[in-house]
């Protein structure tokens, strides 16, 4: 059932006339979870499509950064080329 502005449940369902008036005004019931579902589906699809490439790029970046020679890490001037 619908809630009033004070947050309390209404005791009666809306009449057919009130439902019809709401439809004519464009005030239709819509689930709040619909937006959440759409966002989750888009996010999951993006991970399926781009996830493999992103993981490979991150592994390559980590491989390069973790395999720097000690001299390069300790010398501030040479580190600028790796940033």
PDB file of C-alpha atoms in Angstrom:
ATOM      1  CA  UNK A   1       0.000   0.000   0.000  1.00  0.00           C
ATOM      2  CA  UNK A   2       1.032   3.586  -0.441  1.00  0.00           C
ATOM      3  CA  UNK A   3       2.509   5.699   2.311  1.00  0.00           C
ATOM      4  CA  UNK A   4       1.308   9.142   3.301  1.00  0.00           C
ATOM      5  CA  UNK A   5       3.649  12.118   3.563  1.00  0.00           C
ATOM      6  CA  UNK A   6       4.061  11.450   7.284  1.00  0.00           C
ATOM      7  CA  UNK A   7       5.471   8.003   6.430  1.00  0.00           C
ATOM      8  CA  UNK A   8       2.506   6.058   7.773  1.00  0.00           C
ATOM      9  CA  UNK A   9       0.760   3.390   5.717  1.00  0.00           C
ATOM     10  CA  UNK A  10      -2.601   4.366   4.277  1.00  0.00           C
ATOM     11  CA  UNK A  11      -5.464   2.201   5.404  1.00  0.00           C
ATOM     12  CA  UNK A  12      -7.306   2.056   2.068  1.00  0.00           C
ATOM     13  CA  UNK A  13      -6.156   1.294  -1.471  1.00  0.00           C
ATOM     14  CA  UNK A  14      -6.615   4.093  -4.024  1.00  0.00           C
ATOM     15  CA  UNK A  15      -9.857   4.120  -5.989  1.00  0.00           C
ATOM     16  CA  UNK A  16      -9.972   3.370  -9.713  1.00  0.00           C
ATOM     17  CA  UNK A  17     -10.681   7.046 -10.453  1.00  0.00           C
ATOM     18  CA  UNK A  18      -7.628   8.137  -8.484  1.00  0.00           C
ATOM     19  CA  UNK A  19      -5.499   5.526 -10.285  1.00  0.00           C
ATOM     20  CA  UNK A  20      -6.821   6.707 -13.659  1.00  0.00           C
ATOM     21  CA  UNK A  21      -6.151  10.360 -12.772  1.00  0.00           C
ATOM     22  CA  UNK A  22      -2.604   9.471 -11.754  1.00  0.00           C
ATOM     23  CA  UNK A  23      -2.020   7.608 -15.033  1.00  0.00           C
ATOM     24  CA  UNK A  24      -3.273  10.584 -17.041  1.00  0.00           C
ATOM     25  CA  UNK A  25      -0.875  12.876 -15.159  1.00  0.00           C
ATOM     26  CA  UNK A  26       1.973  10.477 -15.889  1.00  0.00           C
ATOM     27  CA  UNK A  27       2.381   9.473 -12.261  1.00  0.00           C
ATOM     28  CA  UNK A  28       2.900   5.750 -12.593  1.00  0.00           C
ATOM     29  CA  UNK A  29       4.312   3.424  -9.974  1.00  0.00           C
ATOM     30  CA  UNK A  30       7.936   2.574 -10.654  1.00  0.00           C
ATOM     31  CA  UNK A  31      10.222   0.344  -8.689  1.00  0.00           C
ATOM     32  CA  UNK A  32      13.260   2.032  -7.140  1.00  0.00           C
ATOM     33  CA  UNK A  33      15.159  -1.196  -7.621  1.00  0.00           C
ATOM     34  CA  UNK A  34      14.781  -0.888 -11.397  1.00  0.00           C
ATOM     35  CA  UNK A  35      17.455   1.823 -11.547  1.00  0.00           C
ATOM     36  CA  UNK A  36      19.733  -0.210  -9.296  1.00  0.00           C
ATOM     37  CA  UNK A  37      19.273  -3.274 -11.481  1.00  0.00           C
ATOM     38  CA  UNK A  38      20.081  -1.304 -14.633  1.00  0.00           C
ATOM     39  CA  UNK A  39      23.261   0.115 -13.085  1.00  0.00           C
ATOM     40  CA  UNK A  40      24.349  -3.325 -11.881  1.00  0.00           C
ATOM     41  CA  UNK A  41      23.757  -4.866 -15.321  1.00  0.00           C
ATOM     42  CA  UNK A  42      25.708  -2.106 -17.079  1.00  0.00           C
ATOM     43  CA  UNK A  43      28.570  -2.455 -14.588  1.00  0.00           C
ATOM     44  CA  UNK A  44      28.696  -6.232 -14.919  1.00  0.00           C
ATOM     45  CA  UNK A  45      28.599  -5.967 -18.714  1.00  0.00           C
ATOM     46  CA  UNK A  46      31.445  -3.454 -18.688  1.00  0.00           C
ATOM     47  CA  UNK A  47      33.530  -5.776 -16.523  1.00  0.00           C
ATOM     48  CA  UNK A  48      32.838  -8.710 -18.830  1.00  0.00           C
ATOM     49  CA  UNK A  49      33.793  -6.704 -21.897  1.00  0.00           C
ATOM     50  CA  UNK A  50      36.742  -4.684 -20.583  1.00  0.00           C
ATOM     51  CA  UNK A  51      37.794  -6.670 -17.508  1.00  0.00           C
ATOM     52  CA  UNK A  52      40.312  -8.911 -19.244  1.00  0.00           C
ATOM     53  CA  UNK A  53      42.122  -6.041 -20.931  1.00  0.00           C
ATOM     54  CA  UNK A  54      42.128  -3.995 -17.718  1.00  0.00           C
ATOM     55  CA  UNK A  55      43.588  -6.902 -15.740  1.00  0.00           C
ATOM     56  CA  UNK A  56      46.326  -7.469 -18.328  1.00  0.00           C
ATOM     57  CA  UNK A  57      47.227  -3.768 -18.380  1.00  0.00           C
ATOM     58  CA  UNK A  58      47.395  -3.657 -14.584  1.00  0.00           C
ATOM     59  CA  UNK A  59      49.579  -6.778 -14.451  1.00  0.00           C
ATOM     60  CA  UNK A  60      51.936  -5.294 -17.053  1.00  0.00           C
ATOM     61  CA  UNK A  61      52.139  -2.020 -15.127  1.00  0.00           C
ATOM     62  CA  UNK A  62      52.890  -3.875 -11.891  1.00  0.00           C
ATOM     63  CA  UNK A  63      55.481  -6.071 -13.613  1.00  0.00           C
ATOM     64  CA  UNK A  64      57.295  -3.004 -14.931  1.00  0.00           C
ATOM     65  CA  UNK A  65      57.165  -1.121 -11.628  1.00  0.00           C
ATOM     66  CA  UNK A  66      58.174  -4.059  -9.437  1.00  0.00           C
ATOM     67  CA  UNK A  67      61.111  -5.003 -11.659  1.00  0.00           C
ATOM     68  CA  UNK A  68      62.955  -1.666 -11.574  1.00  0.00           C
ATOM     69  CA  UNK A  69      66.631  -1.903 -10.617  1.00  0.00           C
ATOM     70  CA  UNK A  70      67.594  -0.648  -7.163  1.00  0.00           C
ATOM     71  CA  UNK A  71      69.699   2.184  -8.610  1.00  0.00           C
ATOM     72  CA  UNK A  72      66.723   3.577 -10.507  1.00  0.00           C
ATOM     73  CA  UNK A  73      64.495   3.443  -7.441  1.00  0.00           C
ATOM     74  CA  UNK A  74      67.010   5.275  -5.241  1.00  0.00           C
ATOM     75  CA  UNK A  75      67.918   7.964  -7.807  1.00  0.00           C
ATOM     76  CA  UNK A  76      65.224  10.656  -7.923  1.00  0.00           C
ATOM     77  CA  UNK A  77      66.342  12.011 -11.306  1.00  0.00           C
ATOM     78  CA  UNK A  78      66.001   8.659 -13.050  1.00  0.00           C
ATOM     79  CA  UNK A  79      62.613   7.944 -11.429  1.00  0.00           C
ATOM     80  CA  UNK A  80      61.040  10.840 -13.355  1.00  0.00           C
ATOM     81  CA  UNK A  81      61.203   8.805 -16.558  1.00  0.00           C
ATOM     82  CA  UNK A  82      59.136   6.024 -14.956  1.00  0.00           C
ATOM     83  CA  UNK A  83      56.379   8.282 -13.673  1.00  0.00           C
TER      84      UNK A  83
END
